[in-house]
Each structure stands twice: as structure tokens, then as C-alpha cells.
XYZ file of C-alpha atoms in Angstrom:
704
model
C 9.765 -9.812 -130.652
C 10.957 -6.534 -132.235
C 13.740 -7.605 -133.603
C 11.853 -10.785 -135.372
C 9.708 -8.471 -136.638
C 12.300 -6.393 -138.341
C 14.396 -9.357 -139.318
C 11.416 -10.443 -141.256
C 9.860 -6.998 -142.717
C 13.437 -6.700 -144.120
C 13.679 -10.318 -145.614
C 10.306 -9.673 -146.741
C 11.665 -6.792 -148.726
C 14.788 -7.991 -150.053
C 12.690 -11.157 -151.036
C 10.393 -8.862 -153.342
C 13.320 -7.298 -155.012
C 14.321 -10.830 -156.025
C 10.991 -11.936 -157.115
C 10.585 -8.780 -159.492
C 13.893 -9.147 -160.605
C 13.351 -12.656 -161.840
C 9.964 -11.248 -163.416
C 12.274 -8.291 -165.351
C 13.774 -11.093 -166.675
C 11.308 -13.215 -167.970
C 12.695 -14.255 -171.535
C 10.685 -12.604 -175.016
C 9.076 -15.513 -176.875
C 11.233 -16.210 -180.263
C 8.244 -15.332 -182.607
C 8.041 -12.220 -181.542
C 11.806 -11.586 -182.173
C 12.203 -9.320 -185.267
C 15.280 -9.699 -187.381
C 15.875 -6.622 -188.170
C 18.940 -5.168 -186.913
C 18.325 -1.906 -185.623
C 21.462 -0.801 -183.596
C 24.527 -2.657 -181.730
C 25.097 -1.625 -178.922
C 29.015 -1.225 -177.197
C 28.640 -1.825 -173.335
C 31.211 -0.583 -170.879
C 31.042 -1.462 -167.590
C 32.112 2.255 -165.765
C 34.806 2.681 -163.178
C 32.643 3.963 -159.819
C 36.127 5.863 -158.879
C 39.090 7.457 -161.047
C 42.449 8.692 -159.729
C 43.974 11.340 -161.238
C 47.192 13.060 -159.538
C 45.541 12.112 -156.161
C 41.873 13.885 -157.022
C 39.172 11.203 -156.980
C 36.414 11.131 -159.107
C 33.185 9.001 -158.146
C 30.360 8.357 -160.779
C 27.355 8.754 -158.220
C 24.656 8.266 -161.155
C 25.455 4.862 -162.779
C 26.069 3.350 -159.234
C 24.389 2.258 -155.764
C 25.451 5.523 -154.326
C 22.250 7.033 -156.475
C 20.055 5.394 -153.709
C 21.621 7.055 -151.106
C 18.646 9.171 -149.485
C 20.895 12.568 -149.069
C 23.820 14.293 -149.804
C 25.248 14.287 -146.567
C 25.274 10.252 -146.275
C 26.673 10.227 -149.581
C 29.274 11.915 -149.272
C 30.200 10.200 -145.980
C 30.896 7.130 -147.831
C 33.313 8.634 -149.849
C 37.149 8.387 -149.382
C 39.045 10.522 -147.166
C 35.792 12.400 -146.431
C 34.874 13.214 -143.222
C 31.394 13.927 -141.380
C 31.257 16.017 -138.103
C 29.345 13.978 -135.619
C 26.610 16.341 -135.694
C 26.450 16.452 -139.113
C 26.818 19.937 -139.681
C 30.190 20.203 -141.472
C 32.085 18.103 -143.479
C 36.108 18.084 -143.663
C 38.800 15.912 -145.960
C 41.829 14.119 -144.072
C 44.706 16.277 -143.950
C 43.256 18.834 -145.429
C 40.485 20.424 -143.149
C 37.105 21.917 -144.599
C 36.784 21.828 -148.168
C 35.113 24.229 -150.768
C 31.804 22.708 -152.284
C 30.895 23.525 -155.417
C 27.852 22.659 -157.727
C 28.455 23.045 -161.524
C 29.848 26.652 -161.347
C 28.615 27.996 -158.215
C 30.103 27.479 -154.485
C 27.208 26.817 -151.855
C 27.241 26.092 -148.446
C 26.399 22.989 -146.325
C 22.323 23.800 -146.476
C 22.373 24.135 -149.994
C 23.834 20.662 -150.214
C 21.083 19.497 -147.997
C 18.553 21.097 -150.833
C 20.254 18.881 -153.348
C 18.564 15.674 -154.584
C 20.779 13.066 -154.942
C 19.091 11.810 -158.017
C 20.460 15.272 -159.708
C 23.777 14.333 -158.695
C 26.148 13.313 -161.684
C 29.419 13.144 -160.503
C 31.158 13.965 -157.414
C 35.176 15.152 -157.688
C 37.476 15.867 -154.687
C 39.959 17.884 -155.912
C 43.046 18.388 -153.398
C 44.722 21.037 -155.434
C 42.211 23.582 -156.563
C 43.271 26.219 -159.030
C 43.377 29.876 -158.482
C 40.094 29.779 -160.405
C 37.999 28.742 -156.821
C 38.210 31.388 -154.158
C 41.431 31.600 -151.528
C 39.167 29.905 -148.537
C 39.794 26.033 -148.760
C 42.754 23.996 -149.245
C 40.279 20.988 -151.330
C 37.330 21.438 -153.567
C 34.494 19.169 -153.629
C 32.949 19.416 -156.926
C 29.207 18.198 -157.602
C 28.247 18.057 -161.519
C 24.622 17.605 -161.856
C 23.031 15.719 -164.533
C 22.537 17.330 -168.241
C 20.203 15.265 -170.655
C 21.168 15.070 -173.991
C 18.008 13.144 -175.503
C 14.401 14.374 -175.958
C 11.566 13.847 -173.844
C 10.352 13.385 -170.365
C 11.490 11.298 -167.403
C 10.348 10.824 -164.006
C 11.848 9.084 -161.198
C 10.279 8.004 -157.899
C 11.484 6.644 -155.011
C 10.789 5.648 -151.555
C 13.420 4.748 -149.387
C 12.677 2.984 -145.510
C 15.934 3.567 -142.931
C 15.696 1.144 -139.455
C 17.781 2.990 -136.877
C 16.790 3.188 -133.329
C 13.921 4.643 -134.512
C 12.068 4.794 -138.139
C 12.928 6.898 -140.791
C 10.945 7.430 -144.204
C 12.409 8.928 -147.262
C 10.068 9.707 -150.404
C 11.682 11.405 -153.514
C 9.627 12.591 -156.519
C 12.626 14.108 -159.652
C 11.532 14.624 -163.289
C 12.922 16.282 -166.204
C 11.807 17.567 -169.682
C 13.753 18.511 -172.108
C 13.053 19.770 -175.840
C 15.359 20.733 -178.790
C 17.348 23.148 -176.653
C 15.802 23.814 -173.362
C 15.569 21.232 -170.523
C 13.282 21.830 -167.051
C 14.021 19.908 -163.760
C 12.148 19.479 -161.184
C 12.360 17.454 -157.558
C 10.742 17.362 -154.050
C 11.436 15.244 -151.366
C 9.787 14.314 -147.749
C 11.494 13.450 -145.398
C 10.167 11.731 -141.828
C 13.155 11.135 -139.668
C 13.283 10.299 -135.916
C 16.963 11.080 -134.772
C 18.537 9.663 -132.114
C 22.023 11.236 -130.294
C 24.178 11.195 -127.172
C 26.968 12.531 -126.264
C 28.961 12.694 -123.125
C 31.234 15.316 -121.244
C 33.244 14.583 -118.079
C 35.352 17.610 -116.930
C 37.883 19.154 -113.873
C 38.662 22.401 -113.053
C 41.123 22.543 -110.293
C 41.033 26.314 -109.890
C 37.562 26.175 -108.640
C 37.811 22.701 -107.189
C 35.114 21.693 -109.470
C 34.197 18.220 -111.108
C 31.571 17.537 -113.462
C 30.055 15.263 -115.431
C 27.082 14.792 -118.006
C 25.590 12.865 -120.079
C 22.655 14.351 -122.712
C 19.902 11.910 -124.640
C 18.089 13.890 -127.480
C 15.392 12.338 -129.868
C 14.190 14.346 -132.807
C 10.951 14.195 -134.585
C 11.660 16.164 -137.874
C 9.972 16.975 -140.739
C 11.906 17.376 -144.175
C 10.669 19.323 -147.203
C 13.556 19.536 -149.587
C 12.411 21.142 -153.456
C 13.926 22.558 -156.099
C 13.277 23.315 -159.937
C 15.715 24.456 -162.749
C 15.748 25.917 -166.404
C 18.810 25.067 -168.720
C 18.811 26.723 -172.306
C 21.575 25.645 -174.685
C 21.524 29.034 -177.088
C 24.287 27.329 -179.559
C 27.713 24.917 -179.378
C 29.221 27.026 -177.150
C 26.724 29.672 -175.434
C 24.254 28.887 -172.303
C 21.627 30.161 -170.079
C 20.558 28.188 -166.844
C 18.271 29.276 -163.736
C 17.681 27.464 -160.635
C 15.920 27.424 -156.998
C 16.063 25.031 -154.233
C 15.090 25.021 -150.680
C 14.719 22.722 -147.649
C 12.342 23.828 -144.838
C 13.155 22.039 -141.872
C 10.837 21.268 -138.835
C 12.157 19.596 -135.213
C 10.567 19.115 -131.772
C 13.108 16.879 -129.571
C 13.450 16.639 -125.535
C 17.228 16.519 -124.662
C 17.424 14.322 -121.207
C 20.254 15.114 -119.519
C 21.953 13.776 -116.418
C 24.620 15.862 -114.497
C 26.731 14.859 -111.543
C 28.511 18.149 -110.252
C 30.822 18.751 -106.875
C 32.115 22.026 -106.151
C 34.485 21.749 -102.660
C 32.420 19.709 -100.821
C 29.083 20.457 -102.328
C 27.572 17.878 -104.945
C 24.605 18.162 -106.619
C 22.947 15.110 -109.019
C 20.898 16.977 -111.338
C 17.973 15.884 -114.384
C 17.700 18.539 -116.776
C 14.728 18.396 -119.324
C 14.758 20.326 -122.050
C 11.845 20.769 -124.225
C 12.452 22.223 -127.695
C 10.975 23.076 -131.385
C 13.223 24.253 -133.989
C 12.402 25.475 -137.579
C 15.379 26.131 -140.115
C 14.431 27.560 -143.273
C 16.893 27.894 -146.327
C 16.693 28.769 -150.131
C 18.572 29.245 -152.513
C 18.263 30.519 -156.192
C 21.125 31.219 -159.213
C 21.384 32.661 -162.804
C 24.604 31.601 -165.202
C 25.329 33.007 -168.574
C 28.018 31.352 -170.774
C 29.131 32.951 -174.149
C 31.905 32.762 -176.470
C 33.137 36.181 -177.154
C 33.917 35.591 -181.173
C 35.918 38.997 -181.586
C 38.185 38.379 -179.238
C 38.159 34.550 -178.331
C 36.879 34.763 -175.389
C 34.773 32.110 -173.407
C 32.562 34.201 -170.655
C 31.077 33.105 -167.377
C 28.852 35.245 -165.635
C 27.369 33.764 -162.040
C 24.643 35.748 -159.838
C 23.661 33.592 -156.427
C 21.773 34.712 -153.252
C 20.416 32.850 -150.660
C 18.125 33.172 -147.273
C 18.730 31.207 -144.194
C 16.397 31.575 -141.264
C 16.607 29.486 -137.977
C 13.997 29.501 -134.919
C 14.850 27.656 -131.707
C 12.777 28.333 -128.663
C 13.464 25.833 -125.614
C 11.743 25.288 -122.318
C 14.177 24.220 -119.451
C 13.337 22.286 -116.215
C 15.469 21.465 -113.043
C 15.436 18.820 -111.163
C 17.835 18.449 -108.281
C 19.001 15.544 -106.272
C 15.821 13.688 -106.776
C 13.463 16.413 -105.744
C 10.920 17.783 -108.502
C 11.059 19.616 -111.993
C 11.522 23.534 -111.324
C 10.889 25.829 -114.721
C 14.427 27.133 -115.200
C 14.680 29.048 -118.630
C 12.243 30.445 -121.399
C 14.930 30.806 -124.565
C 13.317 32.451 -127.751
C 16.769 32.669 -130.484
C 16.295 33.664 -134.106
C 19.199 33.657 -136.656
C 19.102 35.088 -140.225
C 21.581 35.879 -142.714
C 21.194 36.606 -146.226
C 24.026 36.244 -148.845
C 24.341 38.005 -152.120
C 27.193 36.929 -154.594
C 28.202 37.874 -158.390
C 31.278 36.545 -160.263
C 33.021 36.790 -162.953
C 35.207 34.639 -165.114
C 36.905 35.370 -168.670
C 39.141 32.424 -170.151
C 41.208 32.882 -173.549
C 42.572 30.098 -175.779
C 45.720 30.755 -177.395
C 47.419 28.822 -180.703
C 50.661 27.393 -178.349
C 48.199 25.266 -176.145
C 48.476 28.450 -173.499
C 44.937 29.207 -171.697
C 45.042 32.467 -169.480
C 41.701 32.990 -167.087
C 41.073 35.522 -164.986
C 37.728 37.046 -163.447
C 36.611 38.328 -160.410
C 34.106 38.057 -157.222
C 31.908 39.802 -154.882
C 29.920 39.053 -152.106
C 27.647 40.481 -149.544
C 26.610 38.933 -146.391
C 24.231 40.422 -143.409
C 23.328 38.535 -140.460
C 21.275 39.181 -137.494
C 20.737 37.241 -134.230
C 17.834 37.809 -132.083
C 18.556 36.276 -128.404
C 15.497 36.388 -125.831
C 15.946 34.519 -122.518
C 14.107 34.520 -119.344
C 15.129 33.240 -116.224
C 12.442 31.865 -113.857
C 15.066 31.390 -110.835
C 15.935 35.448 -110.902
C 12.692 36.379 -112.568
C 14.315 38.563 -115.738
C 14.519 38.969 -119.085
C 17.884 39.037 -120.995
C 17.171 40.572 -124.695
C 19.226 41.797 -127.101
C 19.878 41.725 -131.371
C 23.439 41.263 -133.033
C 24.061 42.908 -136.319
C 26.814 41.320 -138.351
C 28.078 42.130 -142.241
C 30.732 40.931 -144.179
C 32.019 41.939 -147.753
C 34.065 40.164 -149.747
C 35.577 40.864 -153.125
C 38.582 39.548 -154.864
C 40.284 39.093 -158.563
C 42.347 36.410 -159.699
C 44.625 35.557 -162.899
C 46.049 32.646 -163.886
C 48.012 31.359 -166.974
C 48.048 26.740 -168.052
C 49.123 25.781 -170.385
C 51.985 22.476 -171.098
C 56.163 23.164 -172.810
C 56.785 20.142 -173.759
C 56.632 17.181 -171.248
C 55.363 20.093 -168.501
C 52.025 20.480 -167.836
C 51.777 23.847 -165.796
C 49.286 26.706 -163.451
C 50.324 29.692 -162.366
C 48.026 31.897 -160.595
C 47.372 34.585 -158.378
C 44.571 35.442 -156.100
C 43.597 38.957 -154.003
C 40.984 38.846 -151.677
C 39.509 42.246 -149.654
C 37.624 41.027 -146.851
C 35.526 44.071 -144.372
C 33.856 42.517 -141.627
C 31.544 45.105 -138.709
C 29.792 44.059 -136.091
C 27.263 45.458 -133.419
C 24.121 45.746 -130.791
C 21.387 47.230 -132.516
C 21.336 49.219 -129.343
C 24.501 50.619 -129.443
C 26.409 52.861 -132.313
C 29.748 51.430 -131.747
C 31.200 48.471 -133.403
C 32.455 45.293 -131.356
C 34.071 44.064 -134.721
C 35.767 46.208 -137.234
C 38.033 44.899 -139.754
C 39.468 45.521 -143.317
C 41.849 43.529 -144.358
C 43.200 42.079 -147.901
C 46.066 39.346 -148.617
C 47.411 37.842 -151.821
C 47.390 34.385 -152.177
C 49.549 32.596 -155.398
C 49.173 28.920 -156.208
C 51.270 26.946 -158.891
C 51.232 23.391 -160.193
C 53.770 21.950 -162.206
C 53.437 18.243 -163.575
C 56.271 16.649 -165.377
C 55.373 13.910 -167.300
C 57.668 10.612 -167.843
C 56.521 8.673 -170.171
C 52.829 7.702 -171.176
C 51.947 5.921 -167.617
C 53.945 7.948 -165.157
C 53.757 11.465 -164.128
C 54.912 13.435 -161.668
C 53.490 17.053 -159.769
C 54.339 19.509 -157.384
C 52.006 22.419 -156.061
C 52.189 25.012 -153.970
C 49.113 27.029 -152.728
C 48.234 29.853 -149.630
C 44.836 29.988 -149.415
C 42.353 30.942 -146.082
C 38.970 29.693 -144.070
C 37.225 31.491 -142.729
C 34.111 30.414 -139.894
C 30.484 29.889 -141.180
C 27.935 32.677 -140.538
C 25.996 30.860 -138.089
C 29.676 30.112 -135.739
C 29.329 34.144 -135.572
C 25.962 34.292 -134.299
C 24.763 34.605 -130.316
C 22.858 31.326 -130.793
C 23.827 29.668 -127.782
C 22.700 25.784 -126.236
C 21.665 25.443 -122.375
C 22.696 21.959 -121.515
C 22.343 22.079 -117.679
C 23.359 24.729 -115.230
C 26.668 24.444 -115.270
C 27.328 24.064 -118.690
C 26.359 26.057 -122.216
C 27.181 25.986 -126.015
C 28.073 29.365 -127.128
C 29.272 30.412 -130.546
C 31.707 32.789 -130.710
C 31.375 36.148 -132.803
C 35.453 37.062 -132.313
C 36.581 34.083 -134.679
C 38.821 34.727 -137.140
C 39.921 33.235 -140.530
C 42.703 30.443 -140.669
C 45.645 31.102 -142.793
C 46.908 28.014 -144.975
C 50.524 27.223 -146.869
C 50.902 23.907 -148.651
C 53.070 22.171 -150.556
C 52.976 19.067 -152.267
C 53.929 16.275 -154.764
C 52.568 13.476 -156.183
C 53.999 10.554 -158.811
C 51.650 8.774 -160.486
C 51.584 5.236 -162.157
C 48.199 4.254 -164.489
C 45.776 5.030 -162.180
C 47.508 5.101 -158.689
C 49.405 7.808 -157.023
C 51.256 8.637 -154.260
C 51.334 12.031 -152.277
C 53.156 13.797 -150.267
C 52.207 17.299 -148.465
C 53.271 19.675 -145.848
C 51.340 22.307 -144.693
C 51.199 24.652 -141.503
C 48.099 26.997 -140.063
C 48.160 29.957 -139.074
C 45.166 30.779 -136.194
C 43.187 27.265 -136.842
C 39.976 27.025 -134.967
C 39.287 24.721 -132.255
C 37.043 23.811 -129.071
C 38.066 26.387 -126.348
C 36.622 26.569 -122.723
C 35.364 29.947 -121.006
C 35.012 29.450 -117.137
C 33.114 31.852 -115.605
C 33.388 31.777 -111.446
C 31.005 34.110 -110.393
C 28.236 31.856 -111.707
C 30.181 28.720 -112.246
C 29.027 28.404 -115.066
C 30.890 26.701 -117.744
C 30.893 27.949 -121.673
C 32.081 25.293 -124.362
C 33.221 27.780 -127.557
C 35.405 27.673 -130.344
C 38.505 29.965 -130.321
C 41.449 30.342 -132.691
C 44.764 28.804 -131.625
C 48.082 29.789 -132.480
C 49.778 27.276 -134.960
C 48.633 23.413 -136.699
C 51.296 22.256 -138.889
C 51.798 18.452 -140.216
C 52.456 16.076 -143.052
C 50.492 13.397 -145.004
C 51.603 10.798 -147.146
C 48.501 9.585 -149.140
C 48.270 6.432 -150.970
C 45.669 6.395 -153.805
C 45.448 2.425 -155.153
C 42.549 0.877 -157.077
C 42.445 -2.058 -159.153
C 40.273 -4.421 -160.947
C 40.016 -8.277 -161.100
C 37.188 -9.727 -162.896
C 34.029 -9.110 -161.488
C 35.785 -7.105 -158.009
C 36.947 -3.779 -158.395
C 38.673 -2.182 -155.376
C 39.243 1.542 -154.848
C 41.971 1.732 -151.566
C 43.164 5.356 -149.888
C 45.366 4.874 -147.426
C 46.623 8.431 -145.543
C 49.578 8.394 -143.060
C 48.836 11.671 -141.425
C 51.079 13.978 -138.489
C 49.431 16.878 -137.050
C 50.590 19.205 -134.588
C 48.254 21.632 -132.833
C 49.744 24.417 -130.573
C 48.637 27.039 -128.039
C 49.807 28.611 -125.272
C 46.431 28.131 -123.137
C 46.270 24.753 -123.908
C 48.506 21.016 -122.357
C 50.341 19.934 -125.454
C 50.699 16.284 -124.889
C 52.445 14.416 -127.615
C 52.207 14.244 -131.187
C 52.273 10.776 -132.782
C 51.294 9.775 -136.800
C 48.426 7.872 -137.226
C 46.709 5.869 -140.160
C 43.767 6.597 -142.396
C 42.077 3.782 -144.582
C 39.556 3.582 -146.963
C 38.242 0.554 -149.032
C 35.575 0.262 -151.589
C 34.562 -3.481 -152.802
C 32.325 -3.647 -156.103
C 30.831 -6.963 -157.381
C 28.988 -7.562 -160.171
C 26.995 -10.886 -159.699
C 25.562 -12.402 -162.336
C 21.847 -11.394 -163.033
C 22.630 -7.124 -163.096
C 22.756 -7.704 -159.125
C 25.729 -5.279 -157.867
C 27.089 -6.090 -154.150
C 29.795 -3.342 -152.375
C 31.372 -3.788 -149.334
C 33.516 -0.993 -148.053
C 35.042 0.229 -145.275
C 36.886 3.165 -143.172
C 39.101 3.570 -140.413
C 41.007 5.522 -138.016
C 43.661 4.697 -135.948
C 44.253 6.296 -132.487
C 44.917 10.337 -133.348
C 47.457 12.214 -131.080
C 47.546 15.853 -132.441
C 49.494 17.927 -129.535
C 46.598 19.248 -127.447
C 44.045 17.475 -129.187
C 43.743 13.232 -128.630
C 41.408 10.871 -130.189
C 40.113 7.584 -130.245
C 40.581 5.145 -133.586
C 37.588 4.332 -135.451
C 36.637 1.205 -137.760
C 33.329 1.240 -139.988
C 32.100 -1.254 -142.257
C 29.035 -0.774 -144.772
C 27.420 -3.099 -147.001
C 24.707 -2.704 -150.233
C 23.152 -4.686 -152.138
C 21.655 -3.200 -155.931
C 19.361 -4.858 -157.926
C 18.004 -3.128 -161.585
C 15.379 -4.798 -163.015
C 14.170 -3.798 -166.718
C 13.660 -0.271 -167.613
C 12.171 1.110 -164.756
C 12.428 -0.424 -161.829
C 15.171 -0.098 -159.377
C 16.081 -2.051 -155.498
C 18.742 -1.297 -153.281
C 18.963 -2.805 -149.860
C 21.682 -1.178 -147.529
C 23.415 -1.956 -144.253
C 25.376 0.769 -142.384
C 27.833 0.870 -139.511
C 27.272 -2.961 -139.407
C 29.098 -3.535 -135.953
C 27.523 -0.297 -134.529
C 31.771 1.574 -134.137
C 30.803 4.913 -134.879
C 31.971 6.593 -131.502
C 33.478 9.394 -131.292
C 35.853 10.147 -128.513
C 38.053 13.505 -127.264
C 40.507 14.647 -125.023
C 42.573 17.606 -124.337
C 43.321 20.074 -121.840
C 42.772 24.382 -122.372
C 42.879 27.007 -119.859
C 43.444 24.861 -116.799
C 40.151 22.804 -117.504
C 40.398 19.375 -118.590
C 37.967 17.573 -120.491
C 37.128 14.098 -121.927
C 34.222 13.402 -124.164
C 32.517 10.467 -126.030
C 29.810 11.106 -128.774
C 27.156 8.465 -129.858
C 26.077 8.740 -133.717
C 23.111 6.989 -134.705
C 24.557 5.421 -137.796
C 23.792 2.075 -137.459
C 21.351 1.469 -140.332
C 19.351 -1.272 -142.489
C 17.263 0.747 -145.283
C 15.901 -0.570 -148.972
C 14.949 1.948 -151.583
C 12.850 1.671 -154.466
C 13.086 3.827 -157.484
C 10.753 3.635 -160.284
C 11.126 5.845 -163.287
C 9.189 6.545 -165.933
C 8.850 8.719 -169.183
C 9.388 9.093 -172.682
C 12.864 9.451 -174.205
C 13.571 9.671 -177.706
C 17.212 11.105 -179.730
C 17.326 14.913 -180.067
C 17.204 16.359 -183.417
C 19.813 19.069 -181.504
C 22.968 17.530 -181.615
C 25.050 18.803 -179.053
C 28.529 18.702 -179.112
C 30.644 15.886 -176.692
C 32.681 17.540 -174.461
C 35.499 16.520 -172.340
C 34.291 15.380 -168.665
C 37.207 16.983 -167.350
C 36.835 20.237 -169.209
C 35.492 21.970 -166.542
C 38.447 21.029 -163.910
C 40.911 23.678 -163.539
C 44.693 22.398 -162.194
């Protein structure tokens, strides 16, 4: 009955879209048509995906992707981008965790979640970033926001109804105003989500004769408020000033139900754990940018400062029921985490007459976090409390020379970064962590033009990947009496060496990449044999190495536009504490198929998947995910999009590994099967601006 009602609702909404489309296309009576020809408009279909040297750029503003209600879901639909099962991190296939940039500012996952999709113009996946970007990361996701070239105001109001296991609703408001040199933007989103998640882990600890498994399910009731406002002032043709503030407030109430079997020698227990939880996560970010042409030395100056705060409060009341007896209070957990980050950067760009460009600049960032841990144990009738303080300062400088000599484009750069890390408990004057290190990160890129259609490029880079601040906190999650998820304050950075070459023919490319990572971060188990408690955490492994062969093959045929990415990858992860099984090449594949149908309908069928992965220590299962979208713009004001994600309910992640003589098998189910419908209404008064902006190449901000 519920399924019938659900299908009926979807059918009615689809018919509504179709009826509105028909209404919008009603012909204008002949007697109202003027004979005057005001203008000639040359229409050109913009490609959603473009490829240059293996870097993929996505036109979000003019595609069905602008109807996706949040940026993380949007990124998950792009080629080579992988979103973790808990949606807290993003990786690029064969590249690891990327840097995320919004315009000229580096941001994190919280900034990304606070961004309105309707503000996004393009997203570019840069797989060979230059020295201009921080040394952290082997890839960059560059998000460019919209700026209007016409005067007036415009407001978009959107409503998205999402049907997963539970109903979710997204309401969005986005407004912009432009007058001469001044542009103002504001957005507000209110989301009511009810996410469902499930995972299970089976593990064995032979030295303690323990065999155990658990199955945990969580259903949340989430309220999200996302807001932002920004001001952009064009001083003249080359100079501008901008200021932005955005934030996200999230309140989450959720129950965690865990069924556990645990055998220790001859003792067996079946435990039901009920955890009543409430969580608050608040994030606010602000930044100012200033760009000016210094005419005296013919140099372009960019200065940016940014400040952000993230605050989390997690409260949990845990009860256990052993062997079908009754629920008994176990723990009352009260944890807080707060981090403040300030950063400033300066970039200078000098262009010479011989087509050479010299870029140089510096960066300073300071982060300060505090973790408060307060847990009352009912069994032992005692409270454990501590405060943990963490501070990190990063400073860096870079210099880069790029240009062209005959048919050779080149970019050579060097970046230096110093990191100073200190941490301690508030009750102890001695430092737990005291690190101070300086590293140099060279980068070089050479591109050879064979002719007007073919080119070959070679690049080398050394980079670093640091753990996020939340991973370095003391926050821990209670699963059952035998199992805890915890962070690791002792995590260190990963150092990465990469060499690659790309052959490009028209918009098609093939890329070969070799890499080696020192101290990569992966999952770890720590067993407390005094209390028989296993802690799942992360650690720095010894080494990771491998290679990828990547094919990017787009083509267009009549109404069909197709973009394909195929990556053959071999990845080997090693550590003395882990059991090394075998390494096998696996295939990642992505295909996006867009069909421009009659009457302005757009249909998109996309899918991605990966074969079984054997990466030395880790073995991961295969995936194959299909998504569909149908979009229709009718008139100048209305837009309707119907999405059907994870059609065959295949978003299941499996993983096996053995470390510290503890073997585990995990299975994660993600609530990705979704039917959603988005209605967007735009209104306002737009006219041509009297302030004439200089037309610039959209790729001018891509530094090779």
C-alpha cells in the first residue's frame, strides 16, 4: 500500500512537470508579434564536461546538476570523485584526498556543506596542481561561483522532496542584486533530513580467544540551516574587493541500535545496546579578498584572509541488555570539540613580454582546538574527565615560473612549508606532542604540442597530506561494551611523490601515473586485554605505492553527449603490523550520458563502478551504481527535475583486513536509493549593465 501511494505521488508530480511544460510552450498569437528585429541570438549548447590534459571541468550552472540539493551529493556524481560511506570525506580515484578550493580560498568539508549549489558555476577536478596551491594533496577540486554580468536582481526559490527509506525535504532561497560595480548575494536553506545507516563488523582476536560481531543501525532526525551572504565590488577593469560569510547549523537527534555477539573462550554473550544521542554541529566561515594591479611594477596582487570556527557537542546515554535480560544504564557520555582557524595568503603575478609568468607568494595559517571529554560509568560509578588542547601553525612560501618556448609549455615551481604542532592536557604542563618540521615541495610540468590536435605533457610533484583537525581530537563513539570508535592524536602527515604523463588528442586523453606515499593513514585496531575492549582507530602505515592508467573519452552524436572515464589502478599498501595478502589491478569506470530531447527536455543516465580491489593489506568489494535524471525548463521562471539515484540499491561497501593479529570483515550499507523531485522558481528584473566588464578566459585561473 505504501509503495502504491509512493509511486502515485511520483507519477502525479511528473505529470505536473509535463503539464507546466505544455503551458509554458503555448504559442503567442500572431497579432501580438512585432515585425521589429531587436537582436539576433546565436544559441550554442554548452558541454557539461570538458577535458584538458586529464583535468575535467563540469558546467554545473547549465546542467541538471544544479538541481541537486547539496554539494556533497553533487560531487559524488562527478567522474573519479568518491564520497566516503559516512559522507565526511572525499577522495579522487588514484589521487587520495584532494584540496577543495572555492574561488581563490582553500576550504574544508564544512565550508563545502555550507555552500549553496545554486551559487556554483563550475567545478574543475585538477589532477596536476601547481605550486600556487598548498603542498597538501595530489589533486584540487576547484569550485567557481557565479558572478553576474547583468544589472538588476534575481531570486531563486527551490523545493526538493526526497524519498529514501525516510522522507527528506530541502527548501532553498538564493538571491542576487547587481548595480554598476556592486554585486550582493545571499542564500538560505532549510533541510529536514531523516537519514538511515547500517554497518556490521565481524572480527577475531586469536591471542585472546575472542570471536565477535555486531550489527548497528542508526536513524537520525536532522535539522539543518545553511546561510550565506557576500559582497563583490569591481573597482575597475582589473581590481576588485569581495567579502563573504557563510555557515551551517545542524541539530541531530538519533538512536543507535546495536546487536552484538561476543565469545571469549567459553563465555558467550548476546548484547543489545541502545544509545540515545543528540548532536550539534555549528560552523561559520568568513573571508575577504582583494585583488589589485600594481602598475608601477606591472604586477597583479591578491590578498586573502579567512577565519572559521567549528563547534561540536555530542551527548550519549548508553544502555545494555545482556542475554535478553533487561536494559541497564551503562554510560553517560558528554563530549565537546571546538576549533578556530585563521589563515592569510598573498599571491603576486608578474607577466613578461616573452610570454613568461612569474608567480610567488606566501601563506600563514593557525589552528587551535580543544576537546572536552566527560563520561560517567554507571557500572564503576565513576566519572572520567579531561580537556585536550591542540595547536598547529603552518607557514609557507612559493615561487613558480611558467611560460612557453616554441612548442613547449612549462611550469616549474618550488614550495616551502613549515609546520609547528603542540598539544597537551589542560591539567598537565608537559606537551604530549611537540613537532616542528620544514619540507620542500618541488613541482614541474612540461607540455609538448605535436600539432593543433595532439599534445604530450609530463609532470612531477611532491606533496603532503595532513589529517583533519577532528581526527586529532579526543572524540570517541561507544558501539557496544566490547567496541569503540576513536580518533588518534598521534597521526602524522603523509608524504607523496608522483610522476605522470598525459597524451591528449582533441578532447580525449590517456594518462599514466606512478606514485609512492610514505606514512599513509589507514584503519587500525588496538586491543585492551585488561578490559577486553577493541578500539577502531587510524594510524600511519609504512608505505603505499602503485600506478594508474586513465582514459578520458568524451564524444557527441546528435542529441547524445557522452563522457567516459576508465582507470586501471594497482595500489599496494604495506605495514609490518598488517598481513599482506595480494595486489591486483582493478578497474574504475564512469559514464555520463546526456540526451537533449524535444521540447527542451534533458535526460541523463550515468553510472560508475569498480571491480574488486586487492590492495595488499586491504580487500574491498565491487560496486556498480546507476543514476537517472529528467529535467525540463519551461518559460523563463520554472524548472523541474526528477532524479532517481542508486536505481538497483547497490551502494554497499565491504572491506577485509588483518592488523595487529586482529582480522575483520566489515559491511557498510548506504541509504542512497532515492527518488527526488525539485521545483525551482526564479523571478526578478535583469537588464544589461552599463558597466562593461572585460571578457576573460574562464581558464585563466587554472595554473599549470
